[in-house]
Tab-separated table of C-alpha atoms in Angstrom:
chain	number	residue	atom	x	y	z
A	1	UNK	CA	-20.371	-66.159	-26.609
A	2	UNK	CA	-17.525	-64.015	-25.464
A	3	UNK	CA	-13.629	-65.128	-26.839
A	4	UNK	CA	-11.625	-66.905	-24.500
A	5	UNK	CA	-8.953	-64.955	-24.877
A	6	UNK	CA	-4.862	-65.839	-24.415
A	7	UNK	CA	-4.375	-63.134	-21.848
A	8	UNK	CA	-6.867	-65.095	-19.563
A	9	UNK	CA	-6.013	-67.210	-16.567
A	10	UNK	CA	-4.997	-70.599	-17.545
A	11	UNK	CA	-5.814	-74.188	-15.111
A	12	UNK	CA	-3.316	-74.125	-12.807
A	13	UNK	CA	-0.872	-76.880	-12.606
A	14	UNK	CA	-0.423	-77.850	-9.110
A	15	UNK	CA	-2.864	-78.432	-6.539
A	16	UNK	CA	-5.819	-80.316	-6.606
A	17	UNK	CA	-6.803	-78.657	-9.809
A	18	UNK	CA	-4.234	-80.854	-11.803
A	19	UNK	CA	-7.144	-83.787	-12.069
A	20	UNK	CA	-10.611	-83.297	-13.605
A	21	UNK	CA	-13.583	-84.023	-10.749
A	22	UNK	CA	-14.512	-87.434	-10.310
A	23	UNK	CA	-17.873	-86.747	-12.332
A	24	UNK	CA	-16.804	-87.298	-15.728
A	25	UNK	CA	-15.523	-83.428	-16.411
A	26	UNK	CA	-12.360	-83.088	-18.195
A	27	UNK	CA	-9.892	-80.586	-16.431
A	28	UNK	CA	-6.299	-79.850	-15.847
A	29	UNK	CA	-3.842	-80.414	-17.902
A	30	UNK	CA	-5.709	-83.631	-18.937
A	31	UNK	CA	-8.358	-81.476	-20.278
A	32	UNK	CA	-5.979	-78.755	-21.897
A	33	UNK	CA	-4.251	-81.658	-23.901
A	34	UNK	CA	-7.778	-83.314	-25.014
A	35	UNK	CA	-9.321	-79.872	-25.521
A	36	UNK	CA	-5.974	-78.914	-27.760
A	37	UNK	CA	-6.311	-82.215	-29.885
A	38	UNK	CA	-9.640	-82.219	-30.323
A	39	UNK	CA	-9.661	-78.821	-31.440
A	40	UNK	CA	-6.762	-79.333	-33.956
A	41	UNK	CA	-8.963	-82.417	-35.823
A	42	UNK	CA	-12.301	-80.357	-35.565
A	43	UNK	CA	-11.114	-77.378	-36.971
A	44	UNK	CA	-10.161	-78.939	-40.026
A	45	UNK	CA	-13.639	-79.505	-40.433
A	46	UNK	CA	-15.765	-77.380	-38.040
A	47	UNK	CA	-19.195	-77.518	-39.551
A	48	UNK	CA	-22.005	-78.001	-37.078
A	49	UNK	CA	-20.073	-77.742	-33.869
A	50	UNK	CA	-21.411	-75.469	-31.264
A	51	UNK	CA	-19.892	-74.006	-28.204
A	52	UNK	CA	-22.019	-73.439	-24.611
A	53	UNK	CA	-19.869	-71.804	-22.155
A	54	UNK	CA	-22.088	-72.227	-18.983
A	55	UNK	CA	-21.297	-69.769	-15.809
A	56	UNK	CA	-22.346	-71.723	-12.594
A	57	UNK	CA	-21.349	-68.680	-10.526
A	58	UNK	CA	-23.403	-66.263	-11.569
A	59	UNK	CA	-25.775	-68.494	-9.162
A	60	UNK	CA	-27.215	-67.828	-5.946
A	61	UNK	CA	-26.539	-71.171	-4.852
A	62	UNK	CA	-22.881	-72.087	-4.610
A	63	UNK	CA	-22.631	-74.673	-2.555
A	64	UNK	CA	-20.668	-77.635	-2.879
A	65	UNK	CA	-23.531	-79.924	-3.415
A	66	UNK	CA	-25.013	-77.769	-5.956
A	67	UNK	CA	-21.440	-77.705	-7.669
A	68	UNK	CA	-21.588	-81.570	-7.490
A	69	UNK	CA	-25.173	-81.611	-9.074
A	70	UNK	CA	-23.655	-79.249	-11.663
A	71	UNK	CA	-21.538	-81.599	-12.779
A	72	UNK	CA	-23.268	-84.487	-12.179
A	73	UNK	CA	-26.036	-83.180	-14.921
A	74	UNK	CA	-22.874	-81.750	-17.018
A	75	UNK	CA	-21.023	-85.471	-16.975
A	76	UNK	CA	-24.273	-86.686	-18.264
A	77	UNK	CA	-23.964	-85.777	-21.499
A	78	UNK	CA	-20.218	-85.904	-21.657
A	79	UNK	CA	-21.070	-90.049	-21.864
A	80	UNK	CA	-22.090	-89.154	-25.490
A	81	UNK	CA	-18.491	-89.381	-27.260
A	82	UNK	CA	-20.070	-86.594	-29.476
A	83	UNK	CA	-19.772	-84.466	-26.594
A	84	UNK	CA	-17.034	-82.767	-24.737
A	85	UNK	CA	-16.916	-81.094	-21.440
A	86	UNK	CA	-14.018	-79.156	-19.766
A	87	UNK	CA	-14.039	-77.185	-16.431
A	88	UNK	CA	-12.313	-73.825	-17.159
A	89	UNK	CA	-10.959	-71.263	-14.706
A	90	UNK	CA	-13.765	-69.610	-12.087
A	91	UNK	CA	-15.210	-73.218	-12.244
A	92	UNK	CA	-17.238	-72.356	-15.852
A	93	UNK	CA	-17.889	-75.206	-18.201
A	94	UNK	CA	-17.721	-75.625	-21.685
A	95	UNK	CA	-19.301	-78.304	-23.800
A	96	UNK	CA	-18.746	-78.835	-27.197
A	97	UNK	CA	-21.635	-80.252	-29.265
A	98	UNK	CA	-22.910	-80.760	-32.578
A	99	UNK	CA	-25.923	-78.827	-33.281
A	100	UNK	CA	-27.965	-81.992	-33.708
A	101	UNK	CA	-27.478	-82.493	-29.682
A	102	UNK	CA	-28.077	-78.564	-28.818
A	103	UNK	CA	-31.789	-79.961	-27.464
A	104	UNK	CA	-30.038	-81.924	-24.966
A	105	UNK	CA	-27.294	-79.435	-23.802
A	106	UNK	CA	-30.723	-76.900	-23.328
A	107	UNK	CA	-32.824	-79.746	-21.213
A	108	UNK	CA	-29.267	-79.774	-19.154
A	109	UNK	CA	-29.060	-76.040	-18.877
A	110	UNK	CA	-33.016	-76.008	-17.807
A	111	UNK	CA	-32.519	-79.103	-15.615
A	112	UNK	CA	-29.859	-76.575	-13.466
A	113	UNK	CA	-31.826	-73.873	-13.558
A	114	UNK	CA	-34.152	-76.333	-11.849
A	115	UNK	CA	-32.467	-76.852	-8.802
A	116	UNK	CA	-33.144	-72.783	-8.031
A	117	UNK	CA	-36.366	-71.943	-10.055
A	118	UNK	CA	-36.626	-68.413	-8.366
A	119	UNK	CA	-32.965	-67.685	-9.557
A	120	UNK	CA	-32.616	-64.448	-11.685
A	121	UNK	CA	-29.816	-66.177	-13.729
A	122	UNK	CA	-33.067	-68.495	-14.921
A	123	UNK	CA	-35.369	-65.550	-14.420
A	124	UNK	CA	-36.015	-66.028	-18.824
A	125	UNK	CA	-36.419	-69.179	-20.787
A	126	UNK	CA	-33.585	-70.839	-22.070
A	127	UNK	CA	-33.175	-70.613	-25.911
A	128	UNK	CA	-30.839	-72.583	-28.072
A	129	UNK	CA	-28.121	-70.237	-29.384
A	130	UNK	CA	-29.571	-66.996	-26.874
A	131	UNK	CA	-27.173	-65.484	-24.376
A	132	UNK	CA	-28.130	-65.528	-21.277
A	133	UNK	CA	-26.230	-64.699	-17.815
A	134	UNK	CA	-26.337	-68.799	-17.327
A	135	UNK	CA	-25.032	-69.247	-20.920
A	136	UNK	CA	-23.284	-68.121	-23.458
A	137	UNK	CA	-23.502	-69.775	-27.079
A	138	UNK	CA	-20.824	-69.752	-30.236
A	139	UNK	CA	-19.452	-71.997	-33.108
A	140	UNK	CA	-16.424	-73.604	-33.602
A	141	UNK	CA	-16.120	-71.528	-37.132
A	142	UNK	CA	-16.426	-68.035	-35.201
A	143	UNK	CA	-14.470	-68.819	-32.156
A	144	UNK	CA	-12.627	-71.831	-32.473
A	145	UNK	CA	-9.316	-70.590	-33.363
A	146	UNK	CA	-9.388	-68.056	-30.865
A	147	UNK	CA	-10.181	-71.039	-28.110
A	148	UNK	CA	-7.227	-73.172	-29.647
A	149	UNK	CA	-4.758	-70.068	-28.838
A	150	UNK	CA	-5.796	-69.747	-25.455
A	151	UNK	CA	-5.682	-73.672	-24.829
A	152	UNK	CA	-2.299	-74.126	-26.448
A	153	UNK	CA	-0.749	-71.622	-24.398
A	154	UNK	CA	-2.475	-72.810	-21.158
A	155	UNK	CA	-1.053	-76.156	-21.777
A	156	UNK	CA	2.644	-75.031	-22.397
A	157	UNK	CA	2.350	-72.859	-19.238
A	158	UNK	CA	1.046	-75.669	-17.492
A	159	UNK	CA	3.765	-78.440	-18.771
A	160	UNK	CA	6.803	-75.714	-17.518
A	161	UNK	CA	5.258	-76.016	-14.080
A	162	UNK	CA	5.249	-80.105	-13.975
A	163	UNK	CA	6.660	-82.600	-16.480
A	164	UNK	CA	4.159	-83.865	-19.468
A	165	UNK	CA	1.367	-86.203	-18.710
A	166	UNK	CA	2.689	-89.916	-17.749
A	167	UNK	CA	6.376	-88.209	-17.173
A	168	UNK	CA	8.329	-88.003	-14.052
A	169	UNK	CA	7.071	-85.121	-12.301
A	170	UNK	CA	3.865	-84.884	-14.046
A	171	UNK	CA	0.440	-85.999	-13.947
A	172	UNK	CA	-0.258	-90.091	-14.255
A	173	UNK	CA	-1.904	-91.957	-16.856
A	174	UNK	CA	-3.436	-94.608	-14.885
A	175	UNK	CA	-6.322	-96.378	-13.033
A	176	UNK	CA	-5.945	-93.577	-10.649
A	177	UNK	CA	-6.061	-90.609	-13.297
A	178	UNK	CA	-9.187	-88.993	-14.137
A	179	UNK	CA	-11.653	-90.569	-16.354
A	180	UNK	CA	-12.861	-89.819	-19.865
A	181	UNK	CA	-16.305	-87.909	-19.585
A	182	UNK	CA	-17.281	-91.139	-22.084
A	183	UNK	CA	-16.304	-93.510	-18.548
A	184	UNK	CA	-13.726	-94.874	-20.508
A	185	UNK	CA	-11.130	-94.942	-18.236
A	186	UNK	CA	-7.200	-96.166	-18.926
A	187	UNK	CA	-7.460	-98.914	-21.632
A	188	UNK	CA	-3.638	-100.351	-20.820
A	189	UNK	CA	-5.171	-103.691	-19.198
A	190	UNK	CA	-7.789	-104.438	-21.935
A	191	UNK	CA	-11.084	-106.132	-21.261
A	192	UNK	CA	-11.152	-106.773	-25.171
A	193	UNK	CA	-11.985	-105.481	-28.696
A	194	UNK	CA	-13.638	-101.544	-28.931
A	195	UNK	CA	-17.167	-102.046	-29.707
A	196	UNK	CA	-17.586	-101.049	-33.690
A	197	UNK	CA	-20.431	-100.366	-35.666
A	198	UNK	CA	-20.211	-103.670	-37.704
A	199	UNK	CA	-19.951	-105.889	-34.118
A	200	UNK	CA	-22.613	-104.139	-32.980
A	201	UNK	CA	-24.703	-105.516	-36.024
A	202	UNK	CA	-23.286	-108.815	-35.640
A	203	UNK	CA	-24.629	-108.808	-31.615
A	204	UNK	CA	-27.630	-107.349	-32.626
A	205	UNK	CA	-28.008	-110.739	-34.772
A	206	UNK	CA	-26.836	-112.775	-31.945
A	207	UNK	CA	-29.394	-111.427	-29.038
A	208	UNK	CA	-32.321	-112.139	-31.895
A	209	UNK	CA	-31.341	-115.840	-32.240
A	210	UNK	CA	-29.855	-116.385	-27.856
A	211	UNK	CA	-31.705	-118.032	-25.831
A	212	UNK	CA	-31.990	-115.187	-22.800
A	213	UNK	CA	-34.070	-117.284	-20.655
A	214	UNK	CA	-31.571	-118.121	-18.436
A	215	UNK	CA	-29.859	-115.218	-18.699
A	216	UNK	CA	-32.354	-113.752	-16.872
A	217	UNK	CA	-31.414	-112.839	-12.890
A	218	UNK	CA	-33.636	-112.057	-10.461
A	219	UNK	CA	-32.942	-109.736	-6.617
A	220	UNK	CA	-35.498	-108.714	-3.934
A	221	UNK	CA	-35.697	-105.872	-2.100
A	222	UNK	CA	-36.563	-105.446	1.211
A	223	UNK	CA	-38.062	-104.002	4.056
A	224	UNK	CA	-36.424	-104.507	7.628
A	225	UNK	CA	-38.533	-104.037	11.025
A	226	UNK	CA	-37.407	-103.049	14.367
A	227	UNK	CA	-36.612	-106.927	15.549
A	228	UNK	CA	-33.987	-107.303	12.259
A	229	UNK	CA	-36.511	-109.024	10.182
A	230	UNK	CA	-36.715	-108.968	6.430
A	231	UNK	CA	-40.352	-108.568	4.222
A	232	UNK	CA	-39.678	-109.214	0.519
A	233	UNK	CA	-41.677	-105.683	-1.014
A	234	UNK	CA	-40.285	-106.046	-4.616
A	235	UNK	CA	-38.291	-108.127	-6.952
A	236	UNK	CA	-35.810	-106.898	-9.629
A	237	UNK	CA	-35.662	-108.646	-12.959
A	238	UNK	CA	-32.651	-107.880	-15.074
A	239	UNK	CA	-29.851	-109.578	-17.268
A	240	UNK	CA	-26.432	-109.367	-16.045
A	241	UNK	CA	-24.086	-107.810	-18.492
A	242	UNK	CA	-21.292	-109.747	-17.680
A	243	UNK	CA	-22.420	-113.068	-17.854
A	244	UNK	CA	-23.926	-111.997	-21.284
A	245	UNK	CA	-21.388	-110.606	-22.598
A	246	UNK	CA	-19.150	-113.797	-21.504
A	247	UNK	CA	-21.477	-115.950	-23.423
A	248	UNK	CA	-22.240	-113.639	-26.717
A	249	UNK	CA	-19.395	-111.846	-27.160
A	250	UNK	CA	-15.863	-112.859	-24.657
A	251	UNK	CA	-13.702	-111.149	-26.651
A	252	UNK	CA	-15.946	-107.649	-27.141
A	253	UNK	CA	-15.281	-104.470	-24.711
A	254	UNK	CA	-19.309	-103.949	-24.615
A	255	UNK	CA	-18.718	-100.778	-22.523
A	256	UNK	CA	-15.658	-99.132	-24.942
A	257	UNK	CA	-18.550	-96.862	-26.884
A	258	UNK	CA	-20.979	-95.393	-24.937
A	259	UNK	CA	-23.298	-94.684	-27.882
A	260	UNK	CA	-22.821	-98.005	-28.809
A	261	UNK	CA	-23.515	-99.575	-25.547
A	262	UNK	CA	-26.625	-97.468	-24.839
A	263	UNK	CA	-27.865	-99.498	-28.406
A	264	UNK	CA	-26.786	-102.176	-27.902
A	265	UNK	CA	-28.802	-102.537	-24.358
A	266	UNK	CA	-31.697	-101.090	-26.542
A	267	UNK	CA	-32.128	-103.760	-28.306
A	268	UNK	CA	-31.436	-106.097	-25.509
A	269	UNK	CA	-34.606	-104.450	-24.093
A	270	UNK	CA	-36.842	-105.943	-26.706
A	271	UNK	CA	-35.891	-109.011	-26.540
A	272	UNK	CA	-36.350	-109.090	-22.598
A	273	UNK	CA	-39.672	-107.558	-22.708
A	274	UNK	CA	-40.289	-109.895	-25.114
A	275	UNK	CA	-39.621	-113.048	-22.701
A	276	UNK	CA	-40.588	-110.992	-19.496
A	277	UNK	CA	-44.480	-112.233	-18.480
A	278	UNK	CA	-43.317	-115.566	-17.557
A	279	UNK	CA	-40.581	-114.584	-15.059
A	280	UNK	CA	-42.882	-112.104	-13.478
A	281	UNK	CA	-45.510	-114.962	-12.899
A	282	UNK	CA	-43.084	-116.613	-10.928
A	283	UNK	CA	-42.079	-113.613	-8.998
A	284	UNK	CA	-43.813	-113.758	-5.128
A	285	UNK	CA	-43.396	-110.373	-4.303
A	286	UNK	CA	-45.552	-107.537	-4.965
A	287	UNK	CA	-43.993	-105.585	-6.935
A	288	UNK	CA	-41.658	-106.218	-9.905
A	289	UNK	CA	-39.043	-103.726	-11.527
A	290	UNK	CA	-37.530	-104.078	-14.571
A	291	UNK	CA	-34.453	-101.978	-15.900
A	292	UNK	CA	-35.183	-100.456	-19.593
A	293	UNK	CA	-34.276	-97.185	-21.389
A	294	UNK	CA	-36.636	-93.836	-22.103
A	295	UNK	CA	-36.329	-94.558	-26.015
A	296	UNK	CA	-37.402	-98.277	-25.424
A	297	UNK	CA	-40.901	-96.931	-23.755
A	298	UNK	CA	-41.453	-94.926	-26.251
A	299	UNK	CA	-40.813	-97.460	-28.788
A	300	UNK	CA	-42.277	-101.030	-30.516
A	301	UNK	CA	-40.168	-102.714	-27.535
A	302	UNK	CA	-42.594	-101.494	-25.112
A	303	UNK	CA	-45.484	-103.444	-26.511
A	304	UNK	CA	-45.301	-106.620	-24.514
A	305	UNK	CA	-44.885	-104.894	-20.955
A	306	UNK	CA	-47.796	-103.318	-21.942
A	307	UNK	CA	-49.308	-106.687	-22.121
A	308	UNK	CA	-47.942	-108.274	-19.087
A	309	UNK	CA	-49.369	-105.247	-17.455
A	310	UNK	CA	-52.784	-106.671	-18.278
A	311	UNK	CA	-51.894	-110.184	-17.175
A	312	UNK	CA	-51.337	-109.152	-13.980
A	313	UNK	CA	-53.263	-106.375	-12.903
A	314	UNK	CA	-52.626	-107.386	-8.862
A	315	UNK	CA	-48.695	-106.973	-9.746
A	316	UNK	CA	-47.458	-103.665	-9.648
A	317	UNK	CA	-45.119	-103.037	-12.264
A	318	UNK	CA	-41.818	-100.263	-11.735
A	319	UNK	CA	-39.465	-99.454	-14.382
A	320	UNK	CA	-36.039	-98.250	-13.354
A	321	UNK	CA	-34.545	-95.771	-15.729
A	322	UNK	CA	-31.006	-94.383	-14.425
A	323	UNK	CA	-30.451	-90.891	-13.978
A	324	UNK	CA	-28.245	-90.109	-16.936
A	325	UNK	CA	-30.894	-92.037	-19.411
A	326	UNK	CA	-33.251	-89.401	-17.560
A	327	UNK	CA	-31.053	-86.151	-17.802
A	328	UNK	CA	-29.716	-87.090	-21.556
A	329	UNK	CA	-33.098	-86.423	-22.477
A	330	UNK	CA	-35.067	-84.650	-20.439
A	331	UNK	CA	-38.354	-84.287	-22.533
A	332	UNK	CA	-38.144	-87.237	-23.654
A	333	UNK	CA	-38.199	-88.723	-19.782
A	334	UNK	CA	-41.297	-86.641	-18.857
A	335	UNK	CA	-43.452	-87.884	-21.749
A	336	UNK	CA	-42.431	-91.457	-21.222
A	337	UNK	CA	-43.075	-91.315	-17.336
A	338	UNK	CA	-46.520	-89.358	-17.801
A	339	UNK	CA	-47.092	-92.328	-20.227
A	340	UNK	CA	-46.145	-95.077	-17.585
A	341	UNK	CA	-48.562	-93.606	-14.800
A	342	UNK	CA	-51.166	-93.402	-17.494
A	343	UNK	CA	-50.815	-97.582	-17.668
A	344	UNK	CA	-50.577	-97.965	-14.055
A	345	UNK	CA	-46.716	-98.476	-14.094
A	346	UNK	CA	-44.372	-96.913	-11.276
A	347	UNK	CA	-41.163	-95.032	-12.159
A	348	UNK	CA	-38.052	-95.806	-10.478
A	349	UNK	CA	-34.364	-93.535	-11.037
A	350	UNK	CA	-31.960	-95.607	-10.780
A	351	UNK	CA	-27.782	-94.688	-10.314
A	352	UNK	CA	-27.797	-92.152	-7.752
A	353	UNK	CA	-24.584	-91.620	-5.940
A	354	UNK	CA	-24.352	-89.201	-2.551
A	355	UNK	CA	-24.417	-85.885	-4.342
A	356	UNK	CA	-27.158	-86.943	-6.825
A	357	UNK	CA	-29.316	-88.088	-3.685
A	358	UNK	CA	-28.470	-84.714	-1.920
A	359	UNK	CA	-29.867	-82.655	-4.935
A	360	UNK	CA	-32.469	-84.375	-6.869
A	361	UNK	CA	-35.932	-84.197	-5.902
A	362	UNK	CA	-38.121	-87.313	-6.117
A	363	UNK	CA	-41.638	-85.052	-6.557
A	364	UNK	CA	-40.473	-82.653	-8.936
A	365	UNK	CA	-39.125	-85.226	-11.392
A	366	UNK	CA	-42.627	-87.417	-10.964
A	367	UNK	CA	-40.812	-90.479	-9.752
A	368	UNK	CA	-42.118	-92.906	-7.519
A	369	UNK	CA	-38.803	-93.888	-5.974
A	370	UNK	CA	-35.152	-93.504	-6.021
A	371	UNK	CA	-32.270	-96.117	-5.810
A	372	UNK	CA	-29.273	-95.035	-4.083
A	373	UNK	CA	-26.286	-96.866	-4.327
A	374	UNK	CA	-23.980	-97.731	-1.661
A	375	UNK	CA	-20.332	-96.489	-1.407
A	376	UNK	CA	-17.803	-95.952	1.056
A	377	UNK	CA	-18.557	-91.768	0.274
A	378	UNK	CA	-21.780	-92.414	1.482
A	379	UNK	CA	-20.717	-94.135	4.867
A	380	UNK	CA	-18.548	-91.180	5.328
A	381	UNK	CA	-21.548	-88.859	5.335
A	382	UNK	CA	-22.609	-89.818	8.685
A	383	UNK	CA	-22.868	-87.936	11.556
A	384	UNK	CA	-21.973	-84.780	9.116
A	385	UNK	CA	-23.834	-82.079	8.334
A	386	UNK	CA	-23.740	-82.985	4.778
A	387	UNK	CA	-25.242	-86.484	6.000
A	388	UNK	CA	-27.804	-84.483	8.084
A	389	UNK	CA	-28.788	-83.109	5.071
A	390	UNK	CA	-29.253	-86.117	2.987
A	391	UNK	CA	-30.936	-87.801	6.015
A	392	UNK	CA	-33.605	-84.779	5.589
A	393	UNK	CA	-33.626	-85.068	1.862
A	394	UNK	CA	-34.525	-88.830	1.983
A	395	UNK	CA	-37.502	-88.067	5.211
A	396	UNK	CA	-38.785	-85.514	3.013
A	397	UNK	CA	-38.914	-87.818	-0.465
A	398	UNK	CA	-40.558	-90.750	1.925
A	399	UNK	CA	-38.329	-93.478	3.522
A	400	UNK	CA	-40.189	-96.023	2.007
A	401	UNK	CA	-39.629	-94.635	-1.192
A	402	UNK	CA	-35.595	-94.730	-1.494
A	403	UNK	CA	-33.807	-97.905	-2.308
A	404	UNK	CA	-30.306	-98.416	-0.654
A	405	UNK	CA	-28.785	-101.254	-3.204
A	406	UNK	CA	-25.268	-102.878	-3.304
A	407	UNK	CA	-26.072	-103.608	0.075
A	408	UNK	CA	-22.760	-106.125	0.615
A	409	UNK	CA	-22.436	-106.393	4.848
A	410	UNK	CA	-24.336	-104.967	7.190
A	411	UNK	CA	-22.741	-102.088	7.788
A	412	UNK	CA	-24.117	-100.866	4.353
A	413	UNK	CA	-27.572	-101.689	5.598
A	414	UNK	CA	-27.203	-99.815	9.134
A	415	UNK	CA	-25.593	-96.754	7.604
A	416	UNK	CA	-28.893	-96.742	5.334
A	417	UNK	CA	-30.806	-97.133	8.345
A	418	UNK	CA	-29.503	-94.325	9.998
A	419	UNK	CA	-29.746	-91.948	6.812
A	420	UNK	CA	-33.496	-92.878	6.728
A	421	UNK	CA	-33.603	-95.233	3.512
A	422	UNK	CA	-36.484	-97.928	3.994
A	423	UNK	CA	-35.655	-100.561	1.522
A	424	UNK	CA	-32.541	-102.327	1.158
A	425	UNK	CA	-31.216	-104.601	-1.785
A	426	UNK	CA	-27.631	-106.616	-2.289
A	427	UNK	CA	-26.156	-109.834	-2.050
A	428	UNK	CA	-25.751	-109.487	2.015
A	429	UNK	CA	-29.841	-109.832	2.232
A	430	UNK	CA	-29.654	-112.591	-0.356
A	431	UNK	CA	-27.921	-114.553	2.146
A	432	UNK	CA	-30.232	-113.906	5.109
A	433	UNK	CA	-33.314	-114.271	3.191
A	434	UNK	CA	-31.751	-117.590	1.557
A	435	UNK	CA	-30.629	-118.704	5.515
A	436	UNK	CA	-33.871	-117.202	7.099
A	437	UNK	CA	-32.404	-114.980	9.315
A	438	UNK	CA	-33.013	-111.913	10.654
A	439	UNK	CA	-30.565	-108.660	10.189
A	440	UNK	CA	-28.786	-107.819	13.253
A	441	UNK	CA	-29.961	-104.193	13.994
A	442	UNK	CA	-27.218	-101.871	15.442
A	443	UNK	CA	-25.128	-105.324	15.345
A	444	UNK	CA	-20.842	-106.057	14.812
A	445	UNK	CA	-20.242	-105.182	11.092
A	446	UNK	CA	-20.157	-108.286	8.956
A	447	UNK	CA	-17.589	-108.084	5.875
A	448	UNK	CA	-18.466	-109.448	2.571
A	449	UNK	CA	-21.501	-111.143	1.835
């Protein structure tokens, strides 16, 4: 990996630079003073820490959406707090990782190189620790210092342009600032304890001895014809968080940790699968989806799905796995879904925003179908090129296929219409379907729900 070197441009200070993109990415002076005290701590002990400076413009393909896909894939494994991310000048990234995680930085770097197979920046495999024109590899022992030099003086050219962070004149620390590549976002109005280690034991013990049963929520999804009217197609099983943590744990931020949190809903897997058969009985739809992570199909926890699988054979059975789960661990993902088809279960990615929808490719990853979910970006997209796009995107993947959810009013459901998505999920077609009546297509927009 090549020095970053003092003389080189630092992140400019004013502009829309001065934030980090909403993906998770760590930039501006935000970044510079993270990157600086990180580096400070590390270097006292810099064993195992690896750098990958990735160049996303040595790519054909610069377009904003592939930028945005960048990042998305980037922010992914910036949710492990054992990974860092910054955006540097000429819009290169560097992540920090130990070498125990270099696997999953590659199955990042060869998940970009997927969007552009034909690419001569991907023209040769991806190695761990191998140059390449996509990537360029160090350690913190080689090249740390010389990074800390560079990022110290960045920083104090950056705070003589605009006050220090949370200062008049500078930056703010706030709901509105930039979030933590972890999601963590400003702490000052807590939701509770951090998640630790030891309370993570001491929930573990709890899920094994709570009764879940009635924990346990259930959504349709569903289809809407020409005349407004609404088939059932599928049914989503899942435990709401909140409620659980409410009952379990009031007084625990469940979310403060992402490692932790990822466990912790690992184990709450088990125990749902464990419970599952007899709230899939009583599910009238023909299909039934079930949120889990990759390492609990590849695990013991997988066992009793396995089983209700054989209960049911007329019940077609999709697991939703979200997209980071997917792109943490990329090898992982395509053994577990070539596993799933091989039982007759359907694969569903799950926590697709705009830009994820406008890049990812339902066939190439195996899935069966993608959930999109709804936001105000992507009722902005209409009647836009980029929209035109993403209306092609979703034809191409099968309308049928792609899930519009968080569905609220109906003006989520016709803008999801008009993009092309077939199925539609969210607490406005709860009502209807709990009324009996009929969407009204190209109707007034109806608020709330």
């Amino acid at each position: 990996m090549s020095r970053v070197g003092v003389g080189e441009q630092g992140l400019e200070a004013g502009g829309e630079d001065i934030s980090a993109p909403k993906t998770g990415l760590l930039g501006g002076l935000r970044g510079l003073a993270v990157l600086v005290t990180w580096l400070r701590d590390t270097l006292r002990q810099p064993l195992g820490y690896r750098l990958a400076r990735l160049r996303p413009n040595v790519l054909r393909r610069r377009s904003p959406a592939t930028r945005a896909a960048i990042h998305d894939l980037v922010a992914g494994l910036a949710r492990d707090p054992e990974i860092k991310a910054f955006l540097l000048p000429d819009d290169e990234i560097l992540v920090i990782h130990h070498q125990t995680d270099g696997p999953r930085v590659l199955a990042a770097l060869n998940a970009i190189c997927a969007l552009d197979p034909r690419d001569r920046a991907c023209s040769a495999p991806l190695e761990l620790g191998r140059d390449s024109p996509l990537v360029a590899w160090s350690q913190i022992t080689t090249d740390g210092e010389a990074l800390l030099a560079w990022a110290e003086q960045a920083l104090s050219e950056a705070l003589s342009k605009t006050g220090p962070l949370g200062t008049p004149g500078g930056p703010e620390i706030g709901l509105d600032a930039p979030l933590l590549a972890s999601g963590a976002g400003d702490r000052g109005t807590s939701r509770g304890r951090p998640l630790t280690p030891e309370g993570l034991a001491k929930l573990e013990n709890a899920l094994v001895l709570a009764d879940l049963s009635n924990q346990v929520r259930r959504q349709r999804m569903v289809m809407i014809g020409d005349d407004g009217a609404l088939t059932p197609v599928m049914t989503e099983l899942f435990v709401d968080i909140a409620e659980l943590r409410q009952t379990i744990a009031p007084q625990v931020d469940l979310f403060s940790n992402a490692w932790l949190f990822r466990r912790f809903t690992a184990t709450l897997d088990q125990r749902m699968t464990a419970f599952i058969g007899g709230y899939v009985a009583a599910v009238e739809t023909p299909a039934v989806s079930l949120n889990l992570n990759v390492a609990t199909l590849l695990g013991p926890g997988f066992g009793p799905l396995r089983e209700v699988s054989r209960r049911f054979p007329q019940m077609t059975l999709i697991v939703e796995l979200r997209l980071d789960d997917v792109m943490a661990d990329l090898p992982a993902y395509l053994f577990a879904r070539e596993y799933l088809h091989h039982l007759g279960f359907k694969v569903l990615i799950d926590g697709l925003g705009p830009q994820a929808m406008l890049w990812l490719d339902r066939k190439r990853l195996g899935a069966d179908y993608l959930k999109a979910q709804w936001s105000h970006d992507l009722g902005a997209m209409v009647d836009t090129a980029e929209g035109a796009a993403l209306a092609e995107r979703i034809r191409a993947s099968g309308s049928a296929r792609t899930i519009l959810c968080r569905c609220d009013d109906s003006h989520a459901v016709e803008v999801g219409r008009k993009l092309g998505c077939g199925v539609f999920q969210g607490f406005y077609l709860d009502d209807l379907l709990r009324e009996g009546r009929p969407h009204d297509v190209g109707g007034r927009r109806e608020e709330g729900g």
